[in-house]
Coordinates of C-alpha atoms in Angstrom, one line a residue:
M65 CA 9.8 40.6 4.1
T66 CA 7.5 38.7 1.8
R67 CA 10.5 36.7 0.4
A68 CA 11.5 35.7 4.0
V69 CA 8.0 34.6 4.9
D70 CA 7.7 32.6 1.7
Y71 CA 11.1 31.0 2.3
Q72 CA 10.2 30.1 5.9
A73 CA 6.9 28.5 4.7
W74 CA 8.7 26.7 2.0
S75 CA 11.4 25.3 4.3
A76 CA 8.6 24.3 6.8
R77 CA 6.9 22.3 4.1
V78 CA 10.1 20.6 3.2
R79 CA 10.6 19.6 6.9
S80 CA 7.0 18.4 7.1
L81 CA 7.4 16.4 3.9
H82 CA 10.4 14.6 5.4
Q83 CA 8.5 13.9 8.7
A84 CA 5.5 12.5 6.8
L85 CA 7.8 10.4 4.6
R86 CA 9.4 8.9 7.6
R87 CA 5.9 7.7 8.7
L88 CA 5.0 6.5 5.2
I89 CA 8.1 4.4 4.6
P90 CA 7.1 1.6 6.9
L91 CA 3.7 1.4 5.2
G92 CA 5.4 1.2 1.8
T93 CA 7.8 -1.5 3.1
S94 CA 4.9 -3.6 4.3
L95 CA 3.7 -3.7 0.7
G96 CA 7.1 -4.8 -0.6
V97 CA 8.2 -1.3 -1.8
P98 CA 11.8 -0.9 -0.8
P99 CA 12.6 2.1 1.4
P100 CA 13.9 5.1 -0.6
S101 CA 17.1 5.5 1.4
G102 CA 20.0 5.2 -1.0
Q103 CA 18.0 6.7 -3.8
E104 CA 19.3 10.0 -5.1
W105 CA 16.2 12.0 -4.4
Y106 CA 15.8 10.8 -0.9
D107 CA 19.4 11.3 0.0
L108 CA 19.3 14.8 -1.4
L109 CA 16.3 15.5 0.8
E110 CA 18.1 14.2 3.9
R111 CA 21.7 15.2 3.2
K112 CA 21.1 18.5 1.3
L113 CA 17.8 20.1 1.8
L114 CA 17.0 19.4 5.4
P115 CA 20.5 20.1 6.9
Q116 CA 21.1 23.3 4.9
L117 CA 17.7 24.7 5.5
E118 CA 18.5 24.6 9.2
A119 CA 22.2 25.7 8.9
P120 CA 23.5 29.3 8.7
P121 CA 24.5 30.5 5.2
L122 CA 27.5 28.5 4.2
L123 CA 28.7 27.4 0.7
V124 CA 30.0 23.8 0.7
V125 CA 32.7 23.2 -1.9
G126 CA 33.8 19.7 -2.7
V127 CA 37.0 18.7 -4.7
V128 CA 35.9 15.6 -6.6
G129 CA 37.2 13.4 -9.4
G130 CA 38.7 10.0 -10.4
T131 CA 41.6 8.0 -9.2
N132 CA 45.2 9.3 -9.3
I133 CA 44.5 12.7 -10.9
G134 CA 45.8 14.9 -8.1
K135 CA 42.6 15.8 -6.2
S136 CA 44.2 16.0 -2.8
L137 CA 47.1 18.0 -4.3
L138 CA 44.7 20.6 -5.6
F139 CA 42.7 20.5 -2.4
N140 CA 45.9 21.4 -0.5
Q141 CA 46.7 24.1 -3.1
L142 CA 43.2 25.6 -2.6
A143 CA 43.5 25.4 1.2
G144 CA 47.0 26.9 1.2
E145 CA 48.3 24.1 3.5
V146 CA 48.8 20.4 3.5
A147 CA 45.6 19.0 5.0
S148 CA 45.1 15.9 3.0
A149 CA 47.8 13.3 2.3
V150 CA 48.8 12.8 -1.3
S151 CA 49.1 9.1 -2.1
P152 CA 50.8 7.5 -5.1
F153 CA 48.4 4.6 -5.0
A154 CA 44.9 4.5 -6.5
A155 CA 42.0 5.1 -4.1
G156 CA 44.4 6.6 -1.5
T157 CA 41.8 9.0 0.0
K158 CA 39.3 6.9 1.8
H159 CA 37.6 9.5 4.0
P160 CA 36.7 13.1 3.3
V161 CA 38.8 15.9 4.9
C162 CA 36.9 19.1 5.8
L163 CA 38.3 22.5 6.4
V164 CA 36.0 25.2 7.8
P165 CA 36.2 28.9 8.6
P166 CA 36.4 29.8 12.3
D167 CA 32.7 30.9 12.5
A168 CA 31.6 27.4 11.3
A169 CA 33.7 25.4 13.8
D170 CA 30.7 23.8 15.3
P171 CA 30.6 19.9 15.4
Q172 CA 26.8 19.9 15.8
L173 CA 26.4 22.1 12.8
L174 CA 28.8 20.0 10.7
A175 CA 27.0 16.8 11.8
T176 CA 23.8 18.2 10.5
I177 CA 25.3 19.2 7.2
F178 CA 27.1 15.9 6.7
E179 CA 24.3 13.5 7.5
G180 CA 25.5 9.9 7.5
F181 CA 29.1 10.7 8.5
T182 CA 30.8 10.5 11.9
L183 CA 32.8 13.5 12.7
R184 CA 36.4 13.1 13.9
P185 CA 38.8 15.9 14.8
W186 CA 41.6 16.2 12.3
R187 CA 45.0 15.0 13.6
S188 CA 47.2 14.8 10.6
A189 CA 47.1 14.7 6.8
E190 CA 47.3 10.9 7.0
D191 CA 43.8 10.7 8.5
A192 CA 42.2 10.5 5.1
L193 CA 44.2 7.3 4.3
E194 CA 42.8 5.4 7.3
A195 CA 41.0 2.1 6.4
S196 CA 37.7 1.9 8.3
D197 CA 34.2 0.6 7.5
E198 CA 32.8 3.6 9.3
N199 CA 31.9 6.7 7.3
L200 CA 34.3 9.2 8.9
I201 CA 34.9 12.8 8.1
F202 CA 38.0 14.5 9.5
W203 CA 37.6 18.2 10.1
R204 CA 39.4 21.3 11.5
V205 CA 39.5 25.0 11.1
G206 CA 41.4 26.0 7.9
K207 CA 44.0 28.7 8.1
N208 CA 43.1 30.2 4.8
V209 CA 39.5 29.2 4.2
P210 CA 37.3 32.2 3.2
R211 CA 34.4 33.1 5.4
R212 CA 31.1 31.3 4.7
L213 CA 33.1 28.6 2.7
I214 CA 33.6 24.9 3.6
L215 CA 36.2 23.0 1.7
L216 CA 36.2 19.2 1.2
D217 CA 38.5 16.6 -0.3
A218 CA 36.4 13.6 -1.3
P219 CA 37.3 10.0 -2.0
D220 CA 37.6 8.8 -5.7
I221 CA 34.3 8.8 -7.6
D222 CA 35.4 5.8 -9.8
S223 CA 37.1 3.7 -7.1
D224 CA 37.1 -0.1 -7.2
A225 CA 36.3 0.1 -3.5
K226 CA 32.5 0.6 -3.5
V227 CA 32.5 2.3 -0.1
N228 CA 34.8 5.0 -1.5
W229 CA 32.5 6.2 -4.3
Q230 CA 29.5 5.9 -2.0
R231 CA 31.2 8.4 0.3
A232 CA 32.1 10.6 -2.6
R233 CA 28.4 10.5 -3.7
A234 CA 27.3 11.5 -0.2
I235 CA 29.7 14.5 -0.4
R236 CA 28.4 15.4 -3.8
Q237 CA 24.8 15.4 -2.4
A238 CA 25.9 17.8 0.5
A239 CA 27.9 20.1 -1.7
D240 CA 26.8 23.4 -3.4
V241 CA 29.8 23.7 -5.7
L242 CA 31.8 20.8 -7.2
L243 CA 35.4 21.3 -8.3
A244 CA 35.6 18.7 -11.0
V245 CA 39.2 17.6 -11.3
L246 CA 39.7 16.1 -14.8
T247 CA 42.6 14.8 -16.9
Q248 CA 43.1 13.7 -20.4
Q249 CA 42.5 10.2 -19.3
K250 CA 39.5 10.8 -17.0
Y251 CA 37.4 13.5 -18.6
N252 CA 35.3 10.9 -20.6
D253 CA 35.3 8.1 -18.2
A254 CA 31.9 6.5 -17.8
A255 CA 31.8 6.6 -13.9
V256 CA 33.0 10.2 -14.0
K257 CA 30.3 11.2 -16.5
Q258 CA 27.6 9.5 -14.5
F259 CA 28.7 11.2 -11.3
F260 CA 28.5 14.7 -12.8
R261 CA 25.4 13.9 -14.8
E262 CA 23.6 13.4 -11.5
A263 CA 25.1 16.6 -10.1
V264 CA 23.9 18.6 -13.1
Q265 CA 20.4 17.1 -12.6
A266 CA 20.5 18.5 -9.1
D267 CA 21.5 21.9 -10.5
Q268 CA 24.8 22.0 -8.6
A269 CA 27.4 24.5 -9.6
V270 CA 30.5 23.0 -11.3
V271 CA 34.0 24.4 -11.6
V272 CA 36.2 22.4 -14.0
L273 CA 40.0 22.0 -13.4
F274 CA 42.0 20.2 -16.2
N275 CA 45.0 18.9 -14.2
Q276 CA 48.4 17.6 -15.3
C277 CA 48.3 19.5 -18.6
D278 CA 51.1 20.5 -20.9
V279 CA 50.1 24.1 -21.4
Q280 CA 51.8 24.3 -24.8
A281 CA 51.1 20.9 -26.4
D282 CA 47.6 20.4 -25.0
R283 CA 46.3 23.9 -25.8
E284 CA 44.3 22.7 -28.8
F285 CA 42.9 19.7 -27.0
W286 CA 41.4 20.9 -23.7
P287 CA 38.6 22.8 -25.5
V288 CA 37.7 19.5 -27.1
W289 CA 37.9 17.7 -23.7
L290 CA 35.7 20.3 -22.2
A291 CA 33.1 20.2 -25.0
T292 CA 32.9 16.4 -24.7
F293 CA 32.6 16.5 -20.9
C294 CA 29.8 19.2 -21.1
A295 CA 27.9 17.3 -23.9
E296 CA 28.1 14.0 -22.0
T297 CA 27.0 15.4 -18.6
G298 CA 25.0 18.5 -19.4
A299 CA 27.3 20.6 -17.3
R300 CA 27.7 24.4 -17.8
P301 CA 30.7 25.2 -15.7
E302 CA 30.9 28.5 -13.7
L303 CA 34.7 28.6 -14.2
V304 CA 37.2 26.5 -16.2
Y305 CA 40.9 26.3 -15.2
V306 CA 43.9 24.6 -16.7
V307 CA 46.6 23.4 -14.2
P308 CA 50.1 22.5 -15.6
H309 CA 52.0 19.3 -14.7
D310 CA 54.7 20.8 -12.4
R311 CA 55.8 18.6 -9.5
A312 CA 58.0 21.2 -7.9
A313 CA 55.2 23.8 -7.9
A314 CA 52.8 21.2 -6.6
A315 CA 55.1 20.3 -3.7
S316 CA 55.4 24.0 -2.7
L317 CA 51.7 24.6 -3.2
T318 CA 52.4 27.2 -5.8
L319 CA 50.8 25.6 -8.8
P320 CA 49.5 28.3 -11.2
L321 CA 45.8 27.9 -12.3
Y322 CA 44.9 29.5 -15.6
E323 CA 41.3 30.5 -16.3
V324 CA 40.5 29.7 -19.9
G325 CA 36.8 30.8 -20.2
S326 CA 33.6 28.8 -20.3
D327 CA 34.5 27.3 -23.7
G328 CA 38.2 26.6 -22.8
R329 CA 39.5 28.8 -25.7
R330 CA 40.5 32.0 -23.8
P331 CA 44.3 32.6 -24.3
L332 CA 46.4 32.0 -21.2
G333 CA 47.0 35.0 -19.1
P334 CA 48.3 35.5 -15.6
P335 CA 47.4 32.7 -13.1
G336 CA 44.2 33.2 -11.2
N337 CA 43.3 32.7 -7.6
L338 CA 40.6 30.1 -7.3
R339 CA 40.2 30.6 -3.6
E340 CA 39.3 34.2 -4.1
E341 CA 37.1 33.4 -7.1
L342 CA 35.1 30.9 -4.9
A343 CA 34.8 33.5 -2.2
S344 CA 33.4 36.0 -4.7
L345 CA 30.9 33.7 -6.3
H346 CA 27.3 34.9 -6.1
F347 CA 26.7 33.1 -2.8
D348 CA 22.9 33.6 -2.5
A349 CA 22.2 32.7 -6.1
I350 CA 24.3 29.5 -6.0
K351 CA 22.8 28.4 -2.6
I352 CA 19.2 29.0 -3.8
R353 CA 20.0 27.3 -7.1
T354 CA 21.4 24.2 -5.5
L355 CA 18.5 23.9 -3.0
R356 CA 16.0 24.4 -5.8
G357 CA 17.9 21.8 -7.9
A358 CA 17.9 19.3 -5.0
L359 CA 14.1 19.8 -4.6
R360 CA 13.7 19.3 -8.4
R361 CA 15.3 15.9 -8.0
V362 CA 13.1 15.1 -5.1
L363 CA 10.0 16.0 -7.2
D364 CA 11.2 14.3 -10.4
V365 CA 8.3 12.4 -11.8
A366 CA 10.3 9.5 -13.1
R367 CA 12.9 9.0 -10.4
G368 CA 11.8 11.0 -7.4
L369 CA 9.1 11.1 -4.8
P370 CA 6.2 10.9 -7.4
A371 CA 7.7 7.6 -8.6
Y372 CA 8.0 6.3 -5.1
L373 CA 4.3 7.2 -4.4
A374 CA 3.4 5.5 -7.7
A375 CA 5.2 2.4 -6.7
I376 CA 3.2 2.3 -3.4
R377 CA 0.0 2.8 -5.3
A378 CA 0.9 0.0 -7.7
A379 CA 1.7 -2.4 -4.8
A380 CA -1.5 -1.4 -3.0
E381 CA -3.4 -2.2 -6.2
E382 CA -1.9 -5.7 -6.1
Y383 CA -3.2 -6.0 -2.6
R384 CA -6.5 -4.6 -3.6
T385 CA -6.8 -7.2 -6.4
A386 CA -5.8 -10.0 -4.1
Y387 CA -8.3 -8.8 -1.4
A388 CA -11.1 -8.6 -4.0
A389 CA -10.2 -12.1 -5.3
L390 CA -9.9 -13.6 -1.8
S391 CA -12.7 -11.7 -0.1
A392 CA -14.6 -14.4 1.7
T393 CA -17.8 -12.6 0.8
E394 CA -16.9 -12.8 -2.9
M395 CA -15.9 -16.4 -2.6
A396 CA -19.2 -17.2 -1.0
R397 CA -21.1 -15.5 -3.8
V398 CA -22.3 -18.7 -5.4
A399 CA -25.6 -19.9 -6.8
W400 CA -27.1 -20.5 -3.4
P401 CA -30.1 -22.9 -3.3
S402 CA -33.5 -21.7 -2.1
L403 CA -34.7 -22.8 1.3
P404 CA -37.6 -25.2 1.1
P405 CA -40.9 -23.4 1.7
R406 CA -41.8 -25.9 4.4
V407 CA -39.1 -24.4 6.7
L408 CA -40.4 -20.9 6.2
V409 CA -43.9 -22.0 6.7
E410 CA -43.0 -23.5 10.1
E411 CA -41.4 -20.3 11.1
I412 CA -44.3 -18.2 9.9
R413 CA -46.8 -20.4 11.6
A414 CA -44.9 -20.0 14.9
W415 CA -44.9 -16.2 14.4
W416 CA -48.7 -16.3 13.8
D417 CA -49.3 -18.6 16.6
D418 CA -47.6 -16.2 19.1
A419 CA -50.1 -13.5 18.1
R420 CA -53.2 -15.7 18.7
P421 CA -55.2 -15.5 21.9
R422 CA -54.3 -18.2 24.3
W423 CA -57.6 -20.1 23.9
S424 CA -57.2 -20.1 20.1
R425 CA -53.5 -21.1 20.3
N426 CA -54.4 -24.0 22.6
I427 CA -57.1 -25.3 20.4
H428 CA -55.0 -25.1 17.2
G429 CA -52.0 -26.7 19.0
F430 CA -54.1 -29.6 20.2
Y431 CA -55.7 -30.4 16.9
R432 CA -52.4 -29.9 15.0
T433 CA -50.8 -32.5 17.2
L434 CA -53.8 -34.8 16.9
G435 CA -53.9 -34.4 13.2
Q436 CA -50.2 -35.2 12.8
G437 CA -50.7 -38.3 15.0
I438 CA -53.6 -39.5 12.9
T439 CA -51.7 -39.0 9.6
W440 CA -48.4 -40.4 10.9
P441 CA -48.8 -43.9 9.4
I442 CA -49.7 -42.4 6.0
R443 CA -46.7 -40.0 6.0
R444 CA -44.4 -42.8 7.0
I445 CA -45.6 -45.0 4.0
W446 CA -45.2 -42.0 1.7
Q447 CA -41.6 -41.3 2.9
R448 CA -40.6 -45.0 2.4
S449 CA -42.0 -45.0 -1.1
A450 CA -40.2 -41.8 -2.1
T451 CA -36.6 -41.5 -3.1
Q452 CA -34.1 -39.7 -0.9
D453 CA -34.1 -36.6 -3.2
V454 CA -37.9 -36.2 -2.8
D455 CA -37.4 -34.9 0.7
P456 CA -37.0 -31.1 0.0
L457 CA -34.9 -30.4 3.1
A458 CA -32.5 -33.2 2.4
A459 CA -32.2 -32.1 -1.3
F460 CA -31.6 -28.6 -0.1
H461 CA -28.8 -29.7 2.2
R462 CA -27.2 -31.6 -0.6
R463 CA -27.4 -28.6 -3.0
E464 CA -26.0 -26.3 -0.3
R465 CA -23.1 -28.6 0.4
E466 CA -22.3 -28.7 -3.3
A467 CA -22.4 -24.9 -3.5
I468 CA -20.1 -24.5 -0.4
L469 CA -17.6 -27.0 -1.8
L470 CA -17.6 -25.2 -5.1
A471 CA -17.0 -21.9 -3.4
V472 CA -14.0 -23.3 -1.4
E473 CA -12.5 -24.9 -4.5
K474 CA -12.8 -21.6 -6.3
L475 CA -11.0 -19.8 -3.4
L476 CA -8.2 -22.4 -3.4
D477 CA -7.8 -22.1 -7.2
E478 CA -7.6 -18.3 -6.8
L479 CA -5.0 -18.6 -4.0
T480 CA -2.9 -20.8 -6.2
R481 CA -3.0 -18.3 -9.1
L482 CA -2.2 -15.3 -6.9
S483 CA 0.7 -17.2 -5.3
Q484 CA 2.3 -17.5 -8.7
V485 CA 1.8 -13.8 -9.8
G486 CA 1.8 -11.8 -6.6
N487 CA 4.6 -9.6 -5.5
A488 CA 7.5 -10.7 -3.3
T489 CA 5.7 -9.7 -0.1
L490 CA 2.3 -11.2 -1.1
R491 CA 3.6 -14.5 -2.5
P492 CA 4.9 -16.1 0.6
K493 CA 1.8 -15.3 2.6
L494 CA -0.4 -17.1 0.0
L495 CA 2.0 -20.0 -0.4
A496 CA 1.8 -20.6 3.4
L497 CA -2.0 -21.2 3.0
L498 CA -1.5 -23.9 0.4
G499 CA 1.2 -26.0 1.9
G500 CA 0.9 -29.7 2.5
A501 CA -2.6 -31.2 2.5
A502 CA -4.2 -27.8 3.0
R503 CA -6.8 -28.3 0.3
E504 CA -8.1 -31.7 1.4
D505 CA -8.1 -30.7 5.1
L506 CA -10.0 -27.5 4.4
L507 CA -12.7 -29.3 2.3
H508 CA -13.2 -31.8 5.1
R509 CA -13.5 -29.2 7.8
V510 CA -15.9 -27.0 5.9
E511 CA -18.1 -30.1 5.2
T512 CA -18.1 -30.9 8.9
A513 CA -19.0 -27.3 9.9
H514 CA -21.9 -27.3 7.4
Q515 CA -23.3 -30.5 8.9
N516 CA -23.4 -28.8 12.3
L517 CA -25.1 -25.7 10.9
P518 CA -28.7 -25.3 12.0
D519 CA -31.3 -24.7 9.3
V520 CA -32.6 -21.5 10.9
D521 CA -30.5 -19.6 13.5
E522 CA -31.8 -17.1 15.9
H523 CA -30.4 -14.2 13.9
Y524 CA -32.4 -15.1 10.8
R525 CA -35.4 -15.9 13.0
Q526 CA -35.3 -12.3 14.4
F527 CA -35.0 -10.9 10.8
L528 CA -38.0 -13.0 9.6
R529 CA -40.2 -11.9 12.5
A530 CA -39.3 -8.3 11.9
E531 CA -40.3 -8.6 8.3
L532 CA -43.5 -10.3 9.2
D533 CA -44.3 -7.6 11.8
A534 CA -43.7 -5.0 9.1
W535 CA -46.0 -6.9 6.7
R536 CA -48.7 -7.0 9.3
E537 CA -48.5 -3.3 9.8
Q538 CA -48.7 -2.7 6.0
N539 CA -51.6 -5.0 5.5
P540 CA -54.1 -4.4 8.4
A541 CA -57.2 -5.4 6.4
A542 CA -55.7 -8.7 5.3
V543 CA -54.6 -9.4 8.9
R544 CA -58.1 -8.7 10.3
L545 CA -59.6 -11.1 7.8
L546 CA -57.1 -13.8 8.6
R547 CA -57.6 -13.4 12.3
S548 CA -61.4 -13.6 12.0
L549 CA -61.2 -16.8 9.9
D550 CA -58.6 -18.1 12.3
H551 CA -61.0 -17.7 15.2
V552 CA -63.8 -19.3 13.4
A553 CA -61.5 -22.2 12.4
A554 CA -60.5 -22.6 16.0
V555 CA -64.2 -23.1 17.1
A556 CA -64.9 -25.4 14.2
R557 CA -61.5 -27.1 14.3
P558 CA -62.6 -30.7 14.9
A559 CA -65.0 -30.8 11.9
I560 CA -62.5 -29.0 9.6
S561 CA -59.6 -31.4 10.6
V562 CA -61.7 -34.5 10.0
L563 CA -63.0 -33.0 6.7
L564 CA -59.5 -32.2 5.5
F565 CA -58.2 -35.6 6.4
I566 CA -61.0 -37.5 4.9
S567 CA -60.9 -35.5 1.7
G568 CA -57.2 -36.2 1.3
W569 CA -56.1 -32.6 1.3
H570 CA -53.2 -33.3 3.7
V571 CA -51.5 -36.6 3.3
A572 CA -48.7 -35.0 5.3
G573 CA -51.1 -33.4 7.7
D574 CA -50.6 -29.6 7.0
L575 CA -50.4 -27.1 4.3
A576 CA -46.7 -26.8 4.5
G577 CA -46.2 -30.3 3.4
Q578 CA -48.6 -29.7 0.5
A579 CA -46.7 -26.6 -0.5
A580 CA -43.4 -28.5 -0.4
A581 CA -44.8 -31.3 -2.6
Q582 CA -46.0 -28.7 -5.1
A583 CA -42.7 -26.8 -5.2
A584 CA -41.7 -28.3 -8.5
T585 CA -44.6 -26.9 -10.4
H586 CA -45.2 -23.6 -8.5
T587 CA -43.4 -20.3 -8.7
V588 CA -42.1 -18.6 -5.6
G589 CA -44.9 -16.0 -5.8
Q590 CA -47.5 -18.8 -6.0
L591 CA -46.1 -20.6 -3.1
A592 CA -46.1 -17.4 -1.1
Q593 CA -49.7 -16.8 -2.0
E594 CA -51.0 -20.4 -1.6
A595 CA -48.8 -21.9 1.0
V596 CA -47.7 -19.1 3.3
I597 CA -49.6 -15.9 3.6
A598 CA -52.6 -15.7 1.3
G599 CA -53.1 -19.4 1.5
G600 CA -53.6 -19.3 5.3
I601 CA -51.1 -18.0 7.8
A602 CA -53.1 -19.8 10.4
G603 CA -51.4 -23.0 9.1
G604 CA -52.0 -26.6 10.0
G605 CA -55.0 -26.8 7.6
E606 CA -57.2 -24.6 9.7
A607 CA -58.3 -22.3 6.9
L608 CA -57.8 -21.6 3.2
V609 CA -58.1 -17.9 2.4
S610 CA -58.8 -17.1 -1.2
G611 CA -60.6 -13.8 -1.0
T612 CA -57.6 -11.5 -0.5
T613 CA -56.9 -8.9 -3.1
E614 CA -54.3 -9.1 -5.8
G615 CA -52.3 -6.4 -4.1
V616 CA -52.1 -8.5 -0.9
R617 CA -51.1 -11.5 -3.0
Q618 CA -48.3 -9.5 -4.6
A619 CA -47.1 -8.1 -1.3
A620 CA -47.0 -11.6 0.1
G621 CA -45.0 -12.8 -2.9
R622 CA -42.5 -10.0 -2.5
L623 CA -42.2 -10.8 1.2
F624 CA -41.5 -14.4 0.5
V625 CA -38.8 -13.6 -2.0
R626 CA -37.2 -11.2 0.5
L627 CA -37.1 -13.9 3.1
Q628 CA -35.5 -16.4 0.8
S629 CA -32.9 -13.8 -0.4
R630 CA -32.0 -12.8 3.1
Y631 CA -31.6 -16.5 4.1
A632 CA -29.2 -17.0 1.2
Q633 CA -27.3 -13.9 2.2
Q634 CA -26.9 -15.1 5.8
R635 CA -25.8 -18.6 4.7
A636 CA -23.2 -17.0 2.4
A637 CA -22.1 -14.7 5.3
W638 CA -21.7 -17.8 7.5
L639 CA -19.4 -19.3 4.8
A640 CA -17.5 -16.1 4.4
G641 CA -16.9 -15.9 8.2
W642 CA -15.8 -19.5 8.3
I643 CA -13.4 -19.1 5.4
E644 CA -11.9 -16.0 7.0
Q645 CA -11.5 -17.6 10.4
E646 CA -10.4 -21.0 9.3
L647 CA -8.3 -20.3 6.3
L648 CA -7.4 -16.7 5.6
G649 CA -7.0 -15.6 9.2
G650 CA -5.0 -12.3 9.4
V651 CA -4.1 -12.5 5.7
L652 CA -7.3 -10.9 4.5
E653 CA -7.0 -8.1 7.0
E654 CA -3.4 -7.5 6.0
L655 CA -4.5 -7.4 2.3
R656 CA -7.2 -4.9 3.2
R657 CA -4.8 -2.7 5.1
G658 CA -2.3 -2.8 2.2
A659 CA -5.0 -2.0 -0.3
E660 CA -6.0 1.1 1.8
V661 CA -2.5 2.6 2.1
P662 CA -3.1 5.2 -0.7
E663 CA -6.1 6.4 1.3
H664 CA -4.1 6.5 4.5
T665 CA -3.8 10.0 6.1
V666 CA 0.0 10.0 6.0
F667 CA 0.0 9.1 2.2
Q668 CA -2.4 11.9 1.5
E669 CA -0.2 14.3 3.6
V670 CA 2.9 13.4 1.6
A671 CA 1.0 13.8 -1.7
T672 CA -0.4 17.2 -0.6
L673 CA 2.9 18.5 0.5
M674 CA 4.5 17.3 -2.7
E675 CA 1.9 19.2 -4.7
S676 CA 2.4 22.4 -2.7
L677 CA 6.2 22.2 -3.2
A678 CA 5.9 21.6 -6.9

């Protein structure tokens, strides 16, 4: 009972493996990994394991061999009737002929066992000679076929016609026992050896028949032929027969078959009955052996399913490498310039101004406007006398533009490199991005997009205000002090404004301008302390706070650095989004999906089932 339950669980896992593989193959194909159909391991899974796990207990016996060696003749001898025409021409048998016992006369069953063939009812022995591009198999009930046995005559395994040996290969994959028909001329043929080498690797039972022998003159040679055949293929034949060259006996289906032992050296005795020998083979042992052998080929590390999964992993790694190299976020990871403190100061002032009482906000706003009006002529003269690069915001725009162009150039260079080394699936996708004047056009478009980009967008403004709100909550004492000084400054605003203007503190009219002018000689922390928070969040020259603690100064410095860093991140994110939308489009998403195939549930399912079957 335990064996039956285990076998059912095992066969269920094989079926599940096949179903999962069917779902995995399109994912592998999308990465450029060829589908495994046509590979030995996959064909054994589809043509051997699946059909025969579902079928009732039958032993499939195929008569196989090279051209013009009497395969069809021996097939008829074994069947006890002429079911397959004997042709004097090479590659005469073009389609398999199948004889079944009465209890296996089920077309649906046979279609399952012989996956890839179209079943046709047998009409005459000439059917096998029919020329057709379709893979046909002609079948009928055999008069003398033993119970639980299916007999097949296969096309030549070394035919010049490729379709013939492909059909013979498919029959080999479906068979449990192979009757290897050999001759003095064919036992060491390269195509013959390769055919049986693959059969041995699948642990299929082999019965050797040396045909067209001179039983007297060749007696000392067939043991040598057998030893060479076994050494070259790894075969360990279940039975070995010698068949004499006797045309009359062949025509009357009375050819004697002499069993000569596993080494070919047994003295000739009375002729044996191969049909009865096949019927008496250890059916269960051979069936389990061939199924296990087929599964071993499926699980072969070098040439089976593990190798197929390894190929998918390798292709996915190429996609992962390309995705990492082309990731817009990575491309935008450049030395981004720092935002001029003046811009942050303006935003911080607006935040502080919103928290003022209305009366204070009105007074500060009036005198800020008045102060800027008074100092306008002086600021105008200063701007005329300064070079273009002295304007911090203009210099920032220039440096940011250079950083963006550098990032895009880097991306295009990486695209070019990957288009030369990528796999056959990846290469055309990348080349399509580089055609024509793509480089010049992209650089022009990104430059135009940058010119239309606002210095501070609403998303960053929300982040900045959230950070400032958090800072206010963490530093209540400093905020109370600043507010009290701010209120005093509002009352005394006219006197302070005149004093500041006359003393020359603010040529530009506010602390932000002074902070920007001193940027070349101040650290970020100093600017944060002196120009933003600790230097007077009230802004506009209303108050200069110098009595805050060192802890508050450090907190202000960290906050300022955080605001600058987040600004650079958001600008880089803008560039990343622009690159993905304008250049990479769906390619980046396709690369990402390709890179993630080994993590896909169906890949993991196949790998898990493979492990359980191993």
